[in-house]
């Protein structure tokens, strides 16, 4: 079963208004924003990743979902599968603790299980945030909205590529792959004015398609406008291939925001150093997703991002990128 | 790392009052009771278990934790690992849907991931309940309290034993192993008067030890008083060995309740057919756990229940019983 089929089936079960039609990565209950993300060894992280970075990443990918709803981190429940390797498990919990402390997320419960011998590690977190005055959904995009990306794209996918070539690789891009930073403050500042917002976790093109689809619109993206880091450009250049790589890699934990054209986010008091780029627009006419570069249309790549399809190839045989929703 | 070590480490992280010191299976936030339980193939369920029963069990073991706090089911987030076997996955979701519908639990979100090829299936649910007027904790037991068990013990462990001998086995005990019934209504009725309450999921003796420890008391259990079903007695007899099996097997999803001695639960309007048995007491003096039968002390068995210790043997090599907290 593909992920999209599973979600179709789940939508028939999830009919409560709190489920937001499963069109978002989060649910809304009593002013709380709820999200759950799981990660599996060999799919979402590499067996060679340091344990503390895996714990950090599990917390922060969940916080990224809260960031996209403008929520303030409140509490988390951890699903902990003991690996039988005490040093690894302790390192993992160190990473959990560091991320929870960094972002004011209180660990309040969860479950400790064991897995059969030889099973890949699997962990999950349910993160709960306090909703702000407005919770922007994926579905709120309007005809004529401008699409913005907060953060840079492609860094994590590039870091993963380095690690797949050499598991001892060490670079700023590897660090970004292993230690995402959730954009909580930008999310909180943008939420009151955003028509739609989501985090970019499965690849910009796939996630923009999801936002456009949920909003009943089409998205046009100018590949020339993608925010790329210096480290990324040094590694890949900034040509069309590099831009398509950045737009489909995933694991970015950037924010994709739809704002009214008259809304200028550069006038909002975003934290110093925040990268924000105007990358496209939403329109009632046209394809669900269209790309341009140098003012000309660019055909869609075969793969827009990462979608789960039953059992995945392991990290070392195919570049897997987290389905962090 | 053993489960108890992990929990010790987690307690140093989980310092928020909402965490209840991780002494309970649940957390408390804004009048909501939160719990998370995960299950793994080969540890908590058998590869041969019907997919729909696995989905049912995942929901109901979580509901059992809500039942023990007297909470009303409200919402759930599902961590779904696609297995690559569409028929199995659809059956699993049928079971999820049936259990959610049966108990008024709204599926509101979650995550869909894939696992590496050949990995055992792993699923999790975060269940959220609305707290009643009182939420009885594990730690509330008082000197002199009477311990009661709602439900019967040993049935599921007996059903699992049958399945381990013959995976095609079919019996009422097998059904109980596969399709637990959460005691939501008894939990709601008992919560306002219970000093302490928890569900019995890892074995009565282990869970009673946990309740006694959290309450700073000792528990004495009269093995002759354990509630056993007719099906269990027909299979095992009701001798001391059978009673020790029932008291340590786990997967019962019964409720363990500490009530003041003057509180008679038989006078409460429990649903017709509810099994409730007075099985012991709490005392400030004496061992953390002591057992009697025929008025005489019984030595503690080597294993009080099921505690996770890193990677487990698979179901077919050692009887694993769910750590359902």
CSV table of C-alpha atoms in Angstrom, one decimal, chain A residues 94-290:
chain,number,residue,atom,x,y,z
A,94,UNK,CA,20.7,12.7,25.8
A,95,UNK,CA,19.7,14.0,22.4
A,96,UNK,CA,16.0,13.9,23.3
A,97,UNK,CA,16.8,15.8,26.5
A,98,UNK,CA,18.9,18.4,24.7
A,99,UNK,CA,16.2,19.2,22.2
A,100,UNK,CA,13.4,19.2,24.7
A,101,UNK,CA,15.4,21.7,26.9
A,102,UNK,CA,16.3,23.8,23.9
A,103,UNK,CA,12.8,24.4,22.8
A,104,UNK,CA,10.8,24.2,26.1
A,105,UNK,CA,9.1,20.9,25.3
A,106,UNK,CA,8.2,19.0,28.5
A,107,UNK,CA,8.5,15.2,28.2
A,108,UNK,CA,5.4,14.0,30.0
A,109,UNK,CA,5.0,10.4,29.1
A,110,UNK,CA,5.1,7.7,26.5
A,111,UNK,CA,6.0,4.0,26.3
A,112,UNK,CA,9.1,1.9,26.5
A,113,UNK,CA,9.1,-1.3,24.4
A,114,UNK,CA,11.6,-3.8,23.0
A,115,UNK,CA,11.9,-5.0,19.5
A,116,UNK,CA,12.8,-8.5,18.2
A,117,UNK,CA,16.6,-9.0,17.9
A,118,UNK,CA,18.0,-7.5,14.7
A,119,UNK,CA,15.0,-5.2,14.1
A,120,UNK,CA,15.8,-1.7,13.0
A,121,UNK,CA,15.3,0.9,15.6
A,122,UNK,CA,11.9,2.7,15.5
A,123,UNK,CA,11.0,5.7,17.6
A,124,UNK,CA,8.0,8.1,17.7
A,125,UNK,CA,7.0,11.3,19.4
A,126,UNK,CA,3.7,12.9,19.9
A,127,UNK,CA,4.3,16.6,20.3
A,128,UNK,CA,1.6,19.0,21.7
A,129,UNK,CA,1.7,22.7,21.3
A,130,UNK,CA,-0.4,25.6,22.5
A,131,UNK,CA,-2.2,27.2,19.6
A,132,UNK,CA,-1.7,30.9,19.0
A,133,UNK,CA,-4.5,33.3,18.0
A,134,UNK,CA,-4.6,31.7,14.6
A,135,UNK,CA,-3.6,28.2,13.3
A,136,UNK,CA,-2.9,28.4,9.6
A,137,UNK,CA,-3.8,25.2,7.8
A,138,UNK,CA,-2.6,23.8,4.5
A,139,UNK,CA,-6.0,24.4,3.0
A,140,UNK,CA,-6.2,28.2,3.5
A,141,UNK,CA,-4.3,29.3,0.4
A,142,UNK,CA,-6.1,31.9,-1.8
A,143,UNK,CA,-6.0,32.7,-5.5
A,144,UNK,CA,-3.1,35.1,-6.1
A,145,UNK,CA,-1.3,34.4,-2.8
A,146,UNK,CA,2.5,34.6,-2.9
A,147,UNK,CA,4.4,31.5,-1.8
A,148,UNK,CA,7.4,32.1,0.5
A,149,UNK,CA,9.9,29.7,1.9
A,150,UNK,CA,11.5,30.4,5.3
A,151,UNK,CA,14.9,28.6,5.7
A,152,UNK,CA,17.1,27.1,2.9
A,153,UNK,CA,16.4,24.0,0.8
A,154,UNK,CA,18.6,21.1,-0.1
A,155,UNK,CA,21.1,21.2,2.7
A,156,UNK,CA,19.9,18.1,4.5
A,157,UNK,CA,19.5,16.1,1.3
A,158,UNK,CA,23.0,17.1,0.3
A,159,UNK,CA,24.4,16.1,3.7
A,160,UNK,CA,22.7,12.7,3.4
A,161,UNK,CA,24.3,12.3,0.0
A,162,UNK,CA,27.7,12.9,1.5
A,163,UNK,CA,27.0,10.4,4.3
A,164,UNK,CA,25.8,7.7,1.8
A,165,UNK,CA,29.1,8.1,0.0
A,166,UNK,CA,31.1,8.1,3.2
A,167,UNK,CA,29.5,7.4,6.5
A,168,UNK,CA,32.3,9.2,8.3
A,169,UNK,CA,31.7,12.4,6.3
A,170,UNK,CA,31.6,15.5,8.3
A,171,UNK,CA,30.5,18.9,7.1
A,172,UNK,CA,28.0,21.7,7.8
A,173,UNK,CA,25.6,20.0,5.4
A,174,UNK,CA,25.9,16.7,7.4
A,175,UNK,CA,25.2,18.7,10.5
A,176,UNK,CA,22.0,20.1,9.0
A,177,UNK,CA,20.9,16.7,8.0
A,178,UNK,CA,21.4,15.3,11.5
A,179,UNK,CA,20.3,18.3,13.6
A,180,UNK,CA,17.4,20.2,12.1
A,181,UNK,CA,16.4,23.4,13.7
A,182,UNK,CA,12.6,23.9,14.0
A,183,UNK,CA,11.6,27.4,12.9
A,184,UNK,CA,9.3,28.0,15.9
A,185,UNK,CA,9.7,31.8,16.2
A,186,UNK,CA,9.2,32.5,12.5
A,187,UNK,CA,6.2,30.2,12.5
A,188,UNK,CA,4.7,32.1,15.5
A,189,UNK,CA,5.3,35.4,13.8
A,190,UNK,CA,3.9,34.3,10.4
A,191,UNK,CA,0.9,32.3,11.7
A,192,UNK,CA,-1.4,35.3,12.4
A,193,UNK,CA,-1.0,36.6,8.8
A,194,UNK,CA,-0.4,33.4,6.8
A,195,UNK,CA,-3.3,32.1,4.7
A,196,UNK,CA,-1.7,28.7,4.6
A,197,UNK,CA,1.5,27.3,6.2
A,198,UNK,CA,3.2,23.9,6.4
A,199,UNK,CA,6.7,22.6,6.9
A,200,UNK,CA,8.7,21.4,4.0
A,201,UNK,CA,9.8,17.9,5.0
A,202,UNK,CA,9.2,15.6,2.0
A,203,UNK,CA,10.6,17.9,-0.7
A,204,UNK,CA,9.4,21.4,-1.7
A,205,UNK,CA,7.7,20.2,-4.9
A,206,UNK,CA,5.7,17.5,-3.2
A,207,UNK,CA,4.8,19.6,-0.2
A,208,UNK,CA,3.8,22.6,-2.4
A,209,UNK,CA,1.6,20.2,-4.4
A,210,UNK,CA,-0.1,19.2,-1.1
A,211,UNK,CA,-0.7,22.7,-0.1
A,212,UNK,CA,-2.0,23.6,-3.5
A,213,UNK,CA,-4.3,20.6,-3.6
A,214,UNK,CA,-5.6,21.2,0.0
A,215,UNK,CA,-6.3,24.8,-1.1
A,216,UNK,CA,-8.0,23.8,-4.3
A,217,UNK,CA,-5.5,25.8,-6.3
A,218,UNK,CA,-2.4,25.4,-8.5
A,219,UNK,CA,1.1,26.4,-7.4
A,220,UNK,CA,3.7,27.9,-9.7
A,221,UNK,CA,7.3,27.8,-8.4
A,222,UNK,CA,10.2,29.8,-9.8
A,223,UNK,CA,13.2,27.5,-9.4
A,224,UNK,CA,15.6,30.5,-9.7
A,225,UNK,CA,14.2,31.9,-6.5
A,226,UNK,CA,14.8,28.9,-4.3
A,227,UNK,CA,16.7,29.8,-1.1
A,228,UNK,CA,20.0,27.9,-1.3
A,229,UNK,CA,22.8,28.1,1.3
A,230,UNK,CA,26.4,29.0,0.5
A,231,UNK,CA,27.5,25.5,1.6
A,232,UNK,CA,24.9,24.0,-0.7
A,233,UNK,CA,26.0,26.1,-3.7
A,234,UNK,CA,29.7,25.3,-3.0
A,235,UNK,CA,28.8,21.6,-3.2
A,236,UNK,CA,26.3,21.6,-6.0
A,237,UNK,CA,26.5,24.9,-7.8
A,238,UNK,CA,23.2,26.7,-8.3
A,239,UNK,CA,22.3,25.4,-11.8
A,240,UNK,CA,19.0,23.9,-12.7
A,241,UNK,CA,20.0,20.4,-11.7
A,242,UNK,CA,21.1,21.6,-8.3
A,243,UNK,CA,17.8,23.5,-7.9
A,244,UNK,CA,15.8,20.5,-8.8
A,245,UNK,CA,17.8,18.5,-6.3
A,246,UNK,CA,17.1,21.0,-3.6
A,247,UNK,CA,13.4,21.2,-4.5
A,248,UNK,CA,12.8,17.5,-4.2
A,249,UNK,CA,15.4,16.3,-1.6
A,250,UNK,CA,13.3,16.8,1.5
A,251,UNK,CA,14.3,16.8,5.2
A,252,UNK,CA,14.5,20.6,5.0
A,253,UNK,CA,12.2,21.6,7.9
A,254,UNK,CA,11.8,24.9,6.2
A,255,UNK,CA,8.4,26.6,6.2
A,256,UNK,CA,6.2,27.1,3.1
A,257,UNK,CA,3.9,30.0,3.6
A,258,UNK,CA,1.1,31.4,1.5
A,259,UNK,CA,0.6,35.2,2.0
A,260,UNK,CA,-1.7,37.7,0.4
A,261,UNK,CA,0.3,39.6,-2.2
A,262,UNK,CA,0.1,42.8,-0.2
A,263,UNK,CA,1.6,41.1,2.8
A,264,UNK,CA,5.3,41.8,3.0
A,265,UNK,CA,7.0,39.4,5.5
A,266,UNK,CA,10.2,41.4,5.4
A,267,UNK,CA,8.3,44.0,7.4
A,268,UNK,CA,7.5,41.5,10.1
A,269,UNK,CA,9.9,41.3,13.0
A,270,UNK,CA,11.4,37.9,12.0
A,271,UNK,CA,14.5,36.9,14.0
A,272,UNK,CA,17.7,38.3,12.7
A,273,UNK,CA,19.3,36.1,10.2
A,274,UNK,CA,16.1,34.5,9.1
A,275,UNK,CA,16.2,33.5,5.4
A,276,UNK,CA,13.0,34.1,3.6
A,277,UNK,CA,12.4,33.9,-0.2
A,278,UNK,CA,9.5,34.6,-2.5
A,279,UNK,CA,9.4,31.4,-4.6
A,280,UNK,CA,6.1,31.5,-6.4
A,281,UNK,CA,2.4,31.9,-6.2
A,282,UNK,CA,-1.0,30.2,-6.0
A,283,UNK,CA,-3.5,30.5,-8.8
A,284,UNK,CA,-7.0,29.2,-9.5
A,285,UNK,CA,-6.1,28.5,-13.1
A,286,UNK,CA,-3.4,26.2,-14.4
A,287,UNK,CA,-1.8,22.9,-13.3
A,288,UNK,CA,-1.6,21.7,-9.7
A,289,UNK,CA,2.2,22.4,-10.0
A,290,UNK,CA,4.2,24.2,-12.6
